[in-house]
Structures are given as structure tokens and as C-alpha cells.
Short mmCIF file of C-alpha atoms in Angstrom, two decimals:
data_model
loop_
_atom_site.label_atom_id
_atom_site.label_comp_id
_atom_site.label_asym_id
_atom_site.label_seq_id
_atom_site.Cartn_x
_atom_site.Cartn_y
_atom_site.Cartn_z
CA UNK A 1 -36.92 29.72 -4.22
CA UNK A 2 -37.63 26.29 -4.56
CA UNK A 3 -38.07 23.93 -8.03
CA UNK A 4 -38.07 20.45 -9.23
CA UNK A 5 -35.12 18.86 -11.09
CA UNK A 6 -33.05 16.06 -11.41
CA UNK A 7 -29.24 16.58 -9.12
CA UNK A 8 -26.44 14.65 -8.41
CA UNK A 9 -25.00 13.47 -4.95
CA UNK A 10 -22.63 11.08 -3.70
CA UNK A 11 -24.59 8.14 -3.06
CA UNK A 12 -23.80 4.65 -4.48
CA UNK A 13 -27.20 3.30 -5.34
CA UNK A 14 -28.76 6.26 -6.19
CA UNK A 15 -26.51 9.18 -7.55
CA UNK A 16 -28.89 10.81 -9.94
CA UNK A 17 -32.48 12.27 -8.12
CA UNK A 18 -35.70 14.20 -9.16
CA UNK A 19 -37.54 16.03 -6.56
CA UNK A 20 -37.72 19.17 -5.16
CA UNK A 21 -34.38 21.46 -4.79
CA UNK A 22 -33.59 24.59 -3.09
CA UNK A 23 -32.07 26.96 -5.42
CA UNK A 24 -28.96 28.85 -4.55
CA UNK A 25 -28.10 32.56 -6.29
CA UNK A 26 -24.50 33.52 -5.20
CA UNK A 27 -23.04 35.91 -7.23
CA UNK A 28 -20.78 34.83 -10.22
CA UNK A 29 -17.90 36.51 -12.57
CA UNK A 30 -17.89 35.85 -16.01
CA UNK A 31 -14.12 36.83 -15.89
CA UNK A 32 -11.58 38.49 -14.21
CA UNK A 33 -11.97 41.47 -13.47
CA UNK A 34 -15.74 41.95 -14.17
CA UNK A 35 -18.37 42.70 -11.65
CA UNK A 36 -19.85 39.65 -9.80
CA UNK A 37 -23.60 40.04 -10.46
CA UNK A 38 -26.24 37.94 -8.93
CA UNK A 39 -28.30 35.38 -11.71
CA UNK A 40 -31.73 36.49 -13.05
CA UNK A 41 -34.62 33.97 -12.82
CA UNK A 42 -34.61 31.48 -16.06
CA UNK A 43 -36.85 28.97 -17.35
CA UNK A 44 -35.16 25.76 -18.95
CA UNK A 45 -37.52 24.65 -21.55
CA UNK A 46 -35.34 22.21 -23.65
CA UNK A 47 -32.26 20.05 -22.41
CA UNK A 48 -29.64 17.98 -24.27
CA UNK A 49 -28.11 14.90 -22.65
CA UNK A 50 -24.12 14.94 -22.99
CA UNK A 51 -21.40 12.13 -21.85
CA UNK A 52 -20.22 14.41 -19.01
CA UNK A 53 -24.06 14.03 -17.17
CA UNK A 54 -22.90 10.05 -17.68
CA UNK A 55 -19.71 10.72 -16.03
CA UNK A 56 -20.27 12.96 -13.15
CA UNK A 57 -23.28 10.04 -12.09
CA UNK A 58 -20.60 8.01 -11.62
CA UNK A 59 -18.56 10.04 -9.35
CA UNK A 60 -21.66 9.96 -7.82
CA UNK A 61 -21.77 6.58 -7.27
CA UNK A 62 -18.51 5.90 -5.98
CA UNK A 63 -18.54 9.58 -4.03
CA UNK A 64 -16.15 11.72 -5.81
CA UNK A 65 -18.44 14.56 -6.54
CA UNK A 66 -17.90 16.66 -3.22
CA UNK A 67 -15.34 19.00 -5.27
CA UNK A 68 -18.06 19.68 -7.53
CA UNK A 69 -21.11 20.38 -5.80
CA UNK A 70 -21.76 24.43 -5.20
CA UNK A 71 -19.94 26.17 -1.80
CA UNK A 72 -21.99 24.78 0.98
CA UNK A 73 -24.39 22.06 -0.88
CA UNK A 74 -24.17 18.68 -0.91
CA UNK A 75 -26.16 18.19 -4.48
CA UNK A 76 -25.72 19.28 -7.92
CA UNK A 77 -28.41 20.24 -10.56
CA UNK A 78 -27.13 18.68 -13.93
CA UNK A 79 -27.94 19.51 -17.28
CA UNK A 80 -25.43 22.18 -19.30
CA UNK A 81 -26.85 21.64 -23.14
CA UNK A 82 -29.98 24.00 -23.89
CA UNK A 83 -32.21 26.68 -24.33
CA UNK A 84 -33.27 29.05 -21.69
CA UNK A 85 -36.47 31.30 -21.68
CA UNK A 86 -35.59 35.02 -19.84
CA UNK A 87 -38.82 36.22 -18.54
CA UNK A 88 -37.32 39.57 -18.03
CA UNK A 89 -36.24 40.27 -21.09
CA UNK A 90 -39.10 37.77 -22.96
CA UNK A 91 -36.49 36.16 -25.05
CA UNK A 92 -34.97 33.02 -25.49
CA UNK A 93 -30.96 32.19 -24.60
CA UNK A 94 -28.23 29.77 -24.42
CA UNK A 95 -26.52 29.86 -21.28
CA UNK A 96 -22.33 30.50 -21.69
CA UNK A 97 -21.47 27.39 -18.95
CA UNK A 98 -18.10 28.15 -18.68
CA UNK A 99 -16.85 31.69 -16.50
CA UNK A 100 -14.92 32.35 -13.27
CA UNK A 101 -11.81 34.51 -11.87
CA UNK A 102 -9.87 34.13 -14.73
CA UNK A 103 -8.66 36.07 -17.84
CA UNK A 104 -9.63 33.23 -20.28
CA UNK A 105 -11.46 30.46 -19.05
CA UNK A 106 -10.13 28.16 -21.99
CA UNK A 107 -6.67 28.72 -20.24
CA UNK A 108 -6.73 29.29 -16.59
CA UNK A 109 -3.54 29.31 -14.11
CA UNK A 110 -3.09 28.09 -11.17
CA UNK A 111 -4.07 31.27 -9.84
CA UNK A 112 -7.64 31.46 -11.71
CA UNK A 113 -10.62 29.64 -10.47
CA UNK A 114 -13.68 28.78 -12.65
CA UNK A 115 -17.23 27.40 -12.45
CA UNK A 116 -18.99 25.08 -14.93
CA UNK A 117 -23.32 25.51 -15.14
CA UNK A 118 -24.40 21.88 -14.51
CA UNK A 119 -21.00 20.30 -14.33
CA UNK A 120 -18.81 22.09 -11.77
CA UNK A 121 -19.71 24.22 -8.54
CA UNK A 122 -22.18 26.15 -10.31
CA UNK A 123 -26.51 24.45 -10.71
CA UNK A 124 -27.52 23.74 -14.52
CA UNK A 125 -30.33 23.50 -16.42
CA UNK A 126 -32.23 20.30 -15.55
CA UNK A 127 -34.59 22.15 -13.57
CA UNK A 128 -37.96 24.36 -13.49
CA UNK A 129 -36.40 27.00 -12.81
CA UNK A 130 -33.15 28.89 -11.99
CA UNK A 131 -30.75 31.42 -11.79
CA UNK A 132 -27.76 32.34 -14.18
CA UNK A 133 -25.38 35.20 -14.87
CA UNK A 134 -27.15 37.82 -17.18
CA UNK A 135 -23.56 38.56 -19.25
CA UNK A 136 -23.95 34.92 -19.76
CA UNK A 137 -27.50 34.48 -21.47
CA UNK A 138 -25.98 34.35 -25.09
CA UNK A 139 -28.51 35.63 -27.77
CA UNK A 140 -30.05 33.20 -30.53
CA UNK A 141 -30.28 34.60 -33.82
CA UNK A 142 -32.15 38.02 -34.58
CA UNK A 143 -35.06 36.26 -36.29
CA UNK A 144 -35.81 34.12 -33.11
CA UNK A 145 -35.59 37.18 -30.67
CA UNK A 146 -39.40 38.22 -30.44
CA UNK A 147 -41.04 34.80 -30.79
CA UNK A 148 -42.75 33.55 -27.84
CA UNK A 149 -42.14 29.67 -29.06
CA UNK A 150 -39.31 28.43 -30.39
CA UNK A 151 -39.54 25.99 -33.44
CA UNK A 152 -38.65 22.51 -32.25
CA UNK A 153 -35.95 22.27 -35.13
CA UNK A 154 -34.27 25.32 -33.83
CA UNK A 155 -33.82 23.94 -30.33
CA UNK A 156 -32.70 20.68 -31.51
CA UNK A 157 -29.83 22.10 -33.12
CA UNK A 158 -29.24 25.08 -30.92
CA UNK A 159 -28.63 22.43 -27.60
CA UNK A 160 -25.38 21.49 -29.41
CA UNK A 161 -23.64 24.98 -29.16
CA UNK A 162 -22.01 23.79 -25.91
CA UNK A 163 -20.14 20.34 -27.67
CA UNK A 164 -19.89 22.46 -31.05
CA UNK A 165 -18.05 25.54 -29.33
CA UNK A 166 -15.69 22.51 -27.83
CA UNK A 167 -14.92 21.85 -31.79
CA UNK A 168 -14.30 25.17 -32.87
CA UNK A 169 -12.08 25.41 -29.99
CA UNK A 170 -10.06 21.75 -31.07
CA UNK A 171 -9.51 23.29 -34.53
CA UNK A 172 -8.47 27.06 -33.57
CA UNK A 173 -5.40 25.34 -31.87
CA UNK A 174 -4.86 22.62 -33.95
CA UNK A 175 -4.50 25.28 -36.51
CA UNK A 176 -2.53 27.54 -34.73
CA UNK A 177 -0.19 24.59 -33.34
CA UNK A 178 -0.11 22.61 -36.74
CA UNK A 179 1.16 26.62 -38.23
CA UNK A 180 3.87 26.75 -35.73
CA UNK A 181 4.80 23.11 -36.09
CA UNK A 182 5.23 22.58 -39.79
CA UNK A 183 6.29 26.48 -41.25
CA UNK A 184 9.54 26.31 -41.15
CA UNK A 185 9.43 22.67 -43.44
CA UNK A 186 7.41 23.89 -45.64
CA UNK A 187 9.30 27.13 -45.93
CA UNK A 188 12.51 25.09 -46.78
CA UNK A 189 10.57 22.60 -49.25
CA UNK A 190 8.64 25.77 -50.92
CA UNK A 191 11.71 28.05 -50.88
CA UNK A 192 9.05 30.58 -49.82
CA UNK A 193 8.57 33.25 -47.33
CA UNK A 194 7.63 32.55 -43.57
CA UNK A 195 3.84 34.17 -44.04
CA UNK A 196 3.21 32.14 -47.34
CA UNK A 197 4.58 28.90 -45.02
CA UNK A 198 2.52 29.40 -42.30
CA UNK A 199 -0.92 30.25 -44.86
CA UNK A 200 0.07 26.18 -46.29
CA UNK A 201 0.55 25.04 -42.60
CA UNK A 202 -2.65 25.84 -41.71
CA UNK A 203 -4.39 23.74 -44.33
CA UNK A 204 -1.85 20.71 -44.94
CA UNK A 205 -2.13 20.11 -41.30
CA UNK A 206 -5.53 18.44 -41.35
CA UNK A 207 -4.22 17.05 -45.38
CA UNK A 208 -4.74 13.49 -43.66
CA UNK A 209 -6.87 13.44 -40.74
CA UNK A 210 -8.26 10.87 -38.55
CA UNK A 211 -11.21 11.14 -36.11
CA UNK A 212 -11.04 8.21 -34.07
CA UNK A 213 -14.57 8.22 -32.63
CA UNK A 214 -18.07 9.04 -34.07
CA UNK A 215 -19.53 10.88 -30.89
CA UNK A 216 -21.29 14.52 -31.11
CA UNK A 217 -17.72 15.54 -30.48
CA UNK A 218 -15.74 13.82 -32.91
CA UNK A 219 -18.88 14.37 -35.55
CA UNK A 220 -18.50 18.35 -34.70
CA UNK A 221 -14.85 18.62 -35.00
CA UNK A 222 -15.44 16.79 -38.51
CA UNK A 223 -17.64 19.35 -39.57
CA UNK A 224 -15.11 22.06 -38.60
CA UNK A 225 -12.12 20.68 -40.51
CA UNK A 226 -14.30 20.50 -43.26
CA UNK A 227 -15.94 23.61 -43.35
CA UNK A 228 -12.64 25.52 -43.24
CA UNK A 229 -10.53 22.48 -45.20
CA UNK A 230 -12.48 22.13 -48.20
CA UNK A 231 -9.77 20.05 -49.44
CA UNK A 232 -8.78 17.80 -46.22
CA UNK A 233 -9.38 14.05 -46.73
CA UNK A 234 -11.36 13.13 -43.25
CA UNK A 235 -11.59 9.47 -41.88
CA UNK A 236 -13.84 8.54 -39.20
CA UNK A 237 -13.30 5.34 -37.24
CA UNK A 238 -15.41 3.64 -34.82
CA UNK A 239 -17.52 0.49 -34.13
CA UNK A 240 -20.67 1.36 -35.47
CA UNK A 241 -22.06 -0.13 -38.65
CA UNK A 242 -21.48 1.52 -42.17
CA UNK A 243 -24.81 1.52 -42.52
CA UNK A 244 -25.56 3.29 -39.29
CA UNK A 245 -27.59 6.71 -39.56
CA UNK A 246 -25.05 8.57 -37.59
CA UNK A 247 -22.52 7.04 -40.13
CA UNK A 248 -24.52 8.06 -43.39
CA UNK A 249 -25.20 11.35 -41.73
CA UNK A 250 -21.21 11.89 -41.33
CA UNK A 251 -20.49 10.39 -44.98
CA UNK A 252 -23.07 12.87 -46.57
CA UNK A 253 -22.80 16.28 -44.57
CA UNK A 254 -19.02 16.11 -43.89
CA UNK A 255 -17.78 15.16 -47.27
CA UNK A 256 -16.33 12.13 -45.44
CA UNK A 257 -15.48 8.33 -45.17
CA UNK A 258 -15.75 5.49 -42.35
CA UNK A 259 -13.83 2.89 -41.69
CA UNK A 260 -16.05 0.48 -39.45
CA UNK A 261 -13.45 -1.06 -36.73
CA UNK A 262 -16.10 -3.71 -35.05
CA UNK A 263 -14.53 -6.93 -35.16
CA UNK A 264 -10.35 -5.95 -36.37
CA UNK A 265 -7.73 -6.31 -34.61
CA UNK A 266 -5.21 -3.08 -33.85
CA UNK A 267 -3.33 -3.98 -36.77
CA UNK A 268 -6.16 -4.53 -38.86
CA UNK A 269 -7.34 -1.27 -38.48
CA UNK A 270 -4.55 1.10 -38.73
CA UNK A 271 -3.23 -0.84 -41.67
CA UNK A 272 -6.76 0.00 -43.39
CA UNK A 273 -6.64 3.57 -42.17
CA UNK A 274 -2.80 3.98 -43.95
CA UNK A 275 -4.06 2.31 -46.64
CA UNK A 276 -7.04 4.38 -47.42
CA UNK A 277 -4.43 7.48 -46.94
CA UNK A 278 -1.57 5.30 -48.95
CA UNK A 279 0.71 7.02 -46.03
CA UNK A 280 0.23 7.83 -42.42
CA UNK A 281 -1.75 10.05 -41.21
CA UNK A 282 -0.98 14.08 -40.53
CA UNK A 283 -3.55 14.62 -37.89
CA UNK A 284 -4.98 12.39 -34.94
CA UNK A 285 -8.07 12.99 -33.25
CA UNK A 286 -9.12 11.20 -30.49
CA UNK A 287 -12.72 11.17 -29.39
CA UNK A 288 -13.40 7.38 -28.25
CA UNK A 289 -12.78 7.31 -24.82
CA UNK A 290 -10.52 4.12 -25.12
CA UNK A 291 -7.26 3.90 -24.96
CA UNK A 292 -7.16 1.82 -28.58
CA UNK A 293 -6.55 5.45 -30.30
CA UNK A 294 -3.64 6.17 -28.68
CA UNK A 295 -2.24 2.73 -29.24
CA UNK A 296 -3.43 2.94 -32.83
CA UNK A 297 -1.42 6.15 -33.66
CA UNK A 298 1.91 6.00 -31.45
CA UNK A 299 2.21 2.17 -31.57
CA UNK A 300 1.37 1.25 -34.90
CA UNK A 301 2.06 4.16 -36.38
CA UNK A 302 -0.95 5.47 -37.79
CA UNK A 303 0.25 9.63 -36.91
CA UNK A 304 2.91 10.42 -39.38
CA UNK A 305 6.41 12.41 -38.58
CA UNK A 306 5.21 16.29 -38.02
CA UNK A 307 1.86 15.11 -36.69
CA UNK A 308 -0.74 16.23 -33.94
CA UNK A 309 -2.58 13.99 -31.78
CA UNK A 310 -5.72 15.56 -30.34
CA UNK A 311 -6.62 14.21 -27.52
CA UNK A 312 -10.38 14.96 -26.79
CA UNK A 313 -11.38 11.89 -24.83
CA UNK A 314 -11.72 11.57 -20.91
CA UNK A 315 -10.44 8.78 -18.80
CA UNK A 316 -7.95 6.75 -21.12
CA UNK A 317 -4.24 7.00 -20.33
CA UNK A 318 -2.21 8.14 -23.41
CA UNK A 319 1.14 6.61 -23.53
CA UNK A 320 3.79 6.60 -26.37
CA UNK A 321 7.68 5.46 -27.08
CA UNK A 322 9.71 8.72 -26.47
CA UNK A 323 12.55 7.88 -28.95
CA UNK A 324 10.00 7.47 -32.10
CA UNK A 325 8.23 10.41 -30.97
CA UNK A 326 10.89 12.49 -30.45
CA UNK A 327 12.26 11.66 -33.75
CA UNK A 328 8.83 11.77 -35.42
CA UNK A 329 8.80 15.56 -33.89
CA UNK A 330 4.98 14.47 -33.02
CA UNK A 331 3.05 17.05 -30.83
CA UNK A 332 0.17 16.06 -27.97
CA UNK A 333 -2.86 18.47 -27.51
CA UNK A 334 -5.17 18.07 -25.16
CA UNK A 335 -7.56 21.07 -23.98
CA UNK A 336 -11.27 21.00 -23.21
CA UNK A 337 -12.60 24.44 -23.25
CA UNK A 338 -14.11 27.04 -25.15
CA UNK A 339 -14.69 30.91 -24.60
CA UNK A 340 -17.61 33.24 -24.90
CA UNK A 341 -16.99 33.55 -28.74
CA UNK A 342 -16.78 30.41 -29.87
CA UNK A 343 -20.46 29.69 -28.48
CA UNK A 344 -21.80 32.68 -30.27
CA UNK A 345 -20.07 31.07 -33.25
CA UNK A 346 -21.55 27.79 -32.94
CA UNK A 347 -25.16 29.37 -32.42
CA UNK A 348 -24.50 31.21 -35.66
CA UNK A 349 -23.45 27.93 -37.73
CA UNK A 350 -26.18 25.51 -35.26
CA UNK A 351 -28.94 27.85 -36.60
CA UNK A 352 -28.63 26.92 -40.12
CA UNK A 353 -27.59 23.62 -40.04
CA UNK A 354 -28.85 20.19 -40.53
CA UNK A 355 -27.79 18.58 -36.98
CA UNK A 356 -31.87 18.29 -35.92
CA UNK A 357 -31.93 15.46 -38.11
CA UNK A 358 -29.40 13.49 -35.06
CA UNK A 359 -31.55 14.66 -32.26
CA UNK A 360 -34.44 11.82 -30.51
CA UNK A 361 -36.37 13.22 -27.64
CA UNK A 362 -37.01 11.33 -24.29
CA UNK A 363 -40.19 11.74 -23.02
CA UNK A 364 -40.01 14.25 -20.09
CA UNK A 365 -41.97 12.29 -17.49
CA UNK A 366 -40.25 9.14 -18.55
CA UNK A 367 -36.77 10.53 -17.60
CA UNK A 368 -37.95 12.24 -14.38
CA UNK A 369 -39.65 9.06 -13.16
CA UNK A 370 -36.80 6.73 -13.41
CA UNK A 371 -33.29 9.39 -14.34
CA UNK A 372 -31.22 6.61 -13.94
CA UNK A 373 -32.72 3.69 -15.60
CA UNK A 374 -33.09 6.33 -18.53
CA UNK A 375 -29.49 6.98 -18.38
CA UNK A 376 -28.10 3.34 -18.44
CA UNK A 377 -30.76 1.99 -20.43
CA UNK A 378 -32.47 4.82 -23.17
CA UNK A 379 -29.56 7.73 -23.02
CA UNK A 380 -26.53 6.42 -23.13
CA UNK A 381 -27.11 2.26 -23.99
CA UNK A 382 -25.18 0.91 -27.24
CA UNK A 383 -28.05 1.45 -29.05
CA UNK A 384 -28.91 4.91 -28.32
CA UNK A 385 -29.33 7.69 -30.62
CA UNK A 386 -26.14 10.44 -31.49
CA UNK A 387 -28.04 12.84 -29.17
CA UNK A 388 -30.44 12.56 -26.53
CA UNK A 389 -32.65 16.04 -25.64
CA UNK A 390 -36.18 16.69 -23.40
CA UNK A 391 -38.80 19.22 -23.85
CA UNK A 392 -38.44 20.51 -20.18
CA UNK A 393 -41.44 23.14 -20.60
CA UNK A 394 -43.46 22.54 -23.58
CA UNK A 395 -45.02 26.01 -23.46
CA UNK A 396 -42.10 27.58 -25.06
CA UNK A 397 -41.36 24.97 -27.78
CA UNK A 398 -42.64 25.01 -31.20
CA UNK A 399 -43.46 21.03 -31.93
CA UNK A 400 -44.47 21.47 -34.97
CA UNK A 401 -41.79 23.51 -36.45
#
């Protein structure tokens, strides 16, 4: 079968196509040990834009994408944010992007293999049309099973389950590494029992947290620290103005504040951020994509003794003293992932949330006629909007709703 969509390939000057594409159906695992089952026909009817669509266009430029093009193609459909209609079942979905031969694809071995929907060896969702693993067509909310068009409002939030499983992931560990890391101090300075150590670990390890970034990621991870940390005091930094909507829409539904670092030096800013904590810091998030957060926390000291860096950026180099951070008893996490159930959490909490109010649309025909141009210059310039998304098939999409 043949459709129209916008693919990568290695080419310097022009990385990022639309036109015609023959689609591929191999047959795929969603995890080891499960049949491999051929993909039922799809229909992508609204796409979100993320970082890693900026990122794999240029491997494409400087021809580093042959790893991730599909067994015996030389092109990749992009797109892995969205909302899927099923013809054969007559509902909508959200595809799970993430499966392979492997027990858990947050954690693979070196053993496992896995396969990415629009980012790695497997065609996404910027298309007309394709295929996709039916254990992996996740199910919206009961109420939006039987409609026939989806309300705009509900796909603009819904194309943010991918990033927003990513955050439930980053808190799951930094819980369950912040529990194992600080028990045993609080169980000396409480004189209480292990269990009642580890229930205070889990909550006084996001006490003082920084989110060093104000991307969809770092903005999701946010809202997951403060849904289950009603008490956590959360500071974003990043070079936005405070008067910035994506700033005033952090402030207001995260229970947050913002330190604006535009213009300060390194020292400026992490003396403002221990200031505003009157101490260092207890957890580190890093969700920039510059190497300035690293250097901020390790180098001047910004992550406190007993504290967790996150590191959920791509491409900077993290480096750090080993004799203060040895002595600090710091800890590094850095994991990318998310399974099955966190996506089918993130539906549940994207449903009835306010995250529609980030989203701008991109006229469909404007992005197809120029994808590049639209990428440097509307999608991902300095003054682009949090989130990016297309109406890919307006017949299935609510615009009034």
C-alpha cells in the first residue's frame, strides 16, 4: 500500500520529505515472549511535533540515520505524538511507540532489541495511512469510544501521552531511588522503623526540587511531583520571560515558581535558586539540553548532599568532581523510557486536564509544503509555542469542541 507523508533520510540539504511512501507491515512484538502479529491499517488524524522529530532531521543531515531507518529501507516516516482512527474496530487510539524482544522495554539488556513508532526502525504517524501493532492501539477514555469525531480539546491534550508517560516514568524512579537513597538517614534522625523511613523518603526527596528547563518535558515532570507531592516546593529555571504564557501556565497549574535565567551568569543563578530554597537543593532535574545544568548543580553546588540529579536532556555531556560527589553521596539518573502502563496512565490524567490550553496548530498544508522551513522556522524557532500539533485528517476531529 502506498500513502503520503513526510520521512526522514540521510541527505544533507534535504533530510525531511513529503511525497508519496511505500508502506512496509513486518510483523512486530510488543514484548518478549508474545506473538509477533502483523499491524492493522490506521488512520493518523492528529500529530504532535516533539524535539526528537528536530533531532533525528539532523542525523539526517549529516547521515547518521541508517541505524534507524526500518530493515531494508532507506527512509523513515516520523511523527510518534497522536491520535489514531482504527477503521476496524471504528474507534479512536493512541499508539504505545515503544515494544520489541524484550521483557521491559524501559530496561532492555544487551540481549533485548526494541523498536520505536516514528523514531527508531519502526514508520510513525506522519502519514495517511499505516500499519501498527493491534496490542499496541491503547484505548482513550470510555466516553470517547463510540464517537465518530473526536473533540479538538481532547486530541490536543491526548498527543502528549507519549512525553507525559516519559514523566511518570522520571518520578516512579526518582521515587523509588530517592527511598533507597535516603531511608536509612532518616531512620537514624527519626529513630523510626525502616517502612515508616522509606514512606518520608519518598516525599522529602522532591522537599527541594529544581527543574532546570521549561520544555513539555520538564513542564510534565512538574506536574507529576506535584500531583503526588502536594507539599514539594518546585522551581523552574529557564530563559524565557516571567511573563511568558508557558511560564504563567507552570506558576498557576503546578503550584510553582520561576526563576528567569536570561541574562545571569552561572553564579548568578544558582545563588538565586539556593536562595529562594535558603539551602541547596534535594532534587535536580535536568531538561535543557545544555550542559549549564549540570555545571549549575555539581559545580556550584546547587544539588545538596543525599541528592538526585535527573538527567532528562539529550546531547550535553554531564561531568562532575568525584571527591565532592562522593562525599556528597549524590546519585545520577538518567533513563528515557516508559512502559505500556504508564501511557494508559497519562491518557487517564491527559483526558481531564488543562494542557490544550499549550497546544497551537500548524496548518496542515503549510507543513507538508515546506516540512523543513516549518521546522526551523514555525516548530521549533525561539519563539515557538510549548507544543506544536496538525490536524492530519480533519474528518475525524471535532474543531469545535
Amino acid at each position: 500500500m502506498k500513502t503520503f507523508g513526510t520521512y526522514f533520510v540521510n541527505d544533507k540539504d534535504k533530510p525531511l520529505r513529503y511525497g508519496e511512501i511505500n508502506l512496509i507491515n513486518p510483523k512486530r512484538e510488543r514484548l518478549r515472549g508474545e506473538p509477533k502479529l502483523e499491524g492493522v491499517e490506521c488512520v493518523p488524524i492528529f500529530c504532535g511535533f516533539c524535539g526528537t522529530d528536530f533531532a533525528l532531521m539532523k542525523m539526517g543531515e549529516d547521515g547518521e540515520l541508517d541505524a534507524k531507518f526500518p530493515e531494508g529501507e532507506k527512509r523513515l516516516i516520523n511523527g510518534h505524538e497522536g491520535v489514531v482512527w482504527v477503521p476496524s474496530e471504528n474507534r479512536f487510539a493512541i499508539v504505545l511507540i515503544r515494544g520489541g524482544d524484550s521483557c521491559d522495554p524501559t530496561r532492555f539488556t544487551e540481549d533485548e532489541t526494541y523498536f520505536e513508532y516514528g523514531c527508531d526502525k519502526a514508520d510513525g504517524l506522519f502519514c495517511d495511512k499505516n500499519y501498527f501493532n493491534p496490542d499496541m492501539l491503547l484505548h482513550l477514555p470510555e466516553e470517547y469510544e463510540k464517537l465518530d469525531k473526536l473533540p479538538l480539546s481532547i486530541a490536543k491534550r491526548v498527543v502528549f501521552s507519549d512525553p507525559y508517560a516519559c514523566a511518570i516514568f522520571q518520578h516512579e524512579r526518582m521515587t523509588d531511588i530517592g527511598e533507597a537513597q535516603n531511608f536509612r538517614v532518616i531512620m537514624a534522625r527519626e529513630k523510626c522503623s525502616e517502612q515508616e523511613a522509606r514512606e518520608l523518603a519518598k516525599n522529602e526527596t522532591f522537599e527541594k526540587t529544581v527543574i532546570y528547563g521549561l520544555g513539555t518535558t520538564g513542564l510534565f515532570i512538574g506536574d507529576q511531583i506535584r500531583r503526588n507531592h502536594p507539599d514539594a516546593k518546585i522551581l523552574f529555571v529557564a530563559r524565557s520571560g516571567a511573563d511568558s504564557e508557558k511560564v504563567k501556565f507552570a506558576k498557576d497549574n503546578m503550584n510553582a515558581d520561576y526563576l528567569s535565567a536570561g541574562g545571569l551568569s552561572e553564579t548568578e543563578i544558582a545563588d538565586k535558586i539556593k536562595a529562594y530554597f535558603g539551602s541547596a537543593c534535594s532534587v535536580f532535574v535536568g531538561t535543557s539540553g545544555n550542559a549549564v545544568e549540570s555545571r549549575i548543580a555539581f559545580e556550584h553546588e546547587v544539588l545538596g548532599c543525599n541528592g538526585i540529579y535527573d538527567s532528562f536532556s539529550l546531547g550535553p555531556k554531564l561531568e562532575f568532581d568525584t571527591m565532592p560527589f562522593g562525599f556528597k553521596n549524590h546519585v545520577i539518573l538518567s533513563s528515557i523510557n516508559f512502559t505500556q502502563k504508564h501511557m494508559e496512565e497519562a491518557i487517564r490524567i491527559l483526558s481531564v486536564s488543562k494542557f490544550d490550553e499549550v497546544v497551537r496548530l500548524i496548518d496542515k498544508d503549510e507543513f507538508t509544503a515546506d516540512p523543513i522551513d516549518a521546522y526551523y522556522n514555525k516548530i521549533y524557532s525561539k519563539a515557538a509555542p510549548l507544543k506544536t500539533a496538525v490536524i492530519w485528517n480533519k474528518r475525524y476531529i471535532d474543531e469545535d469542541n
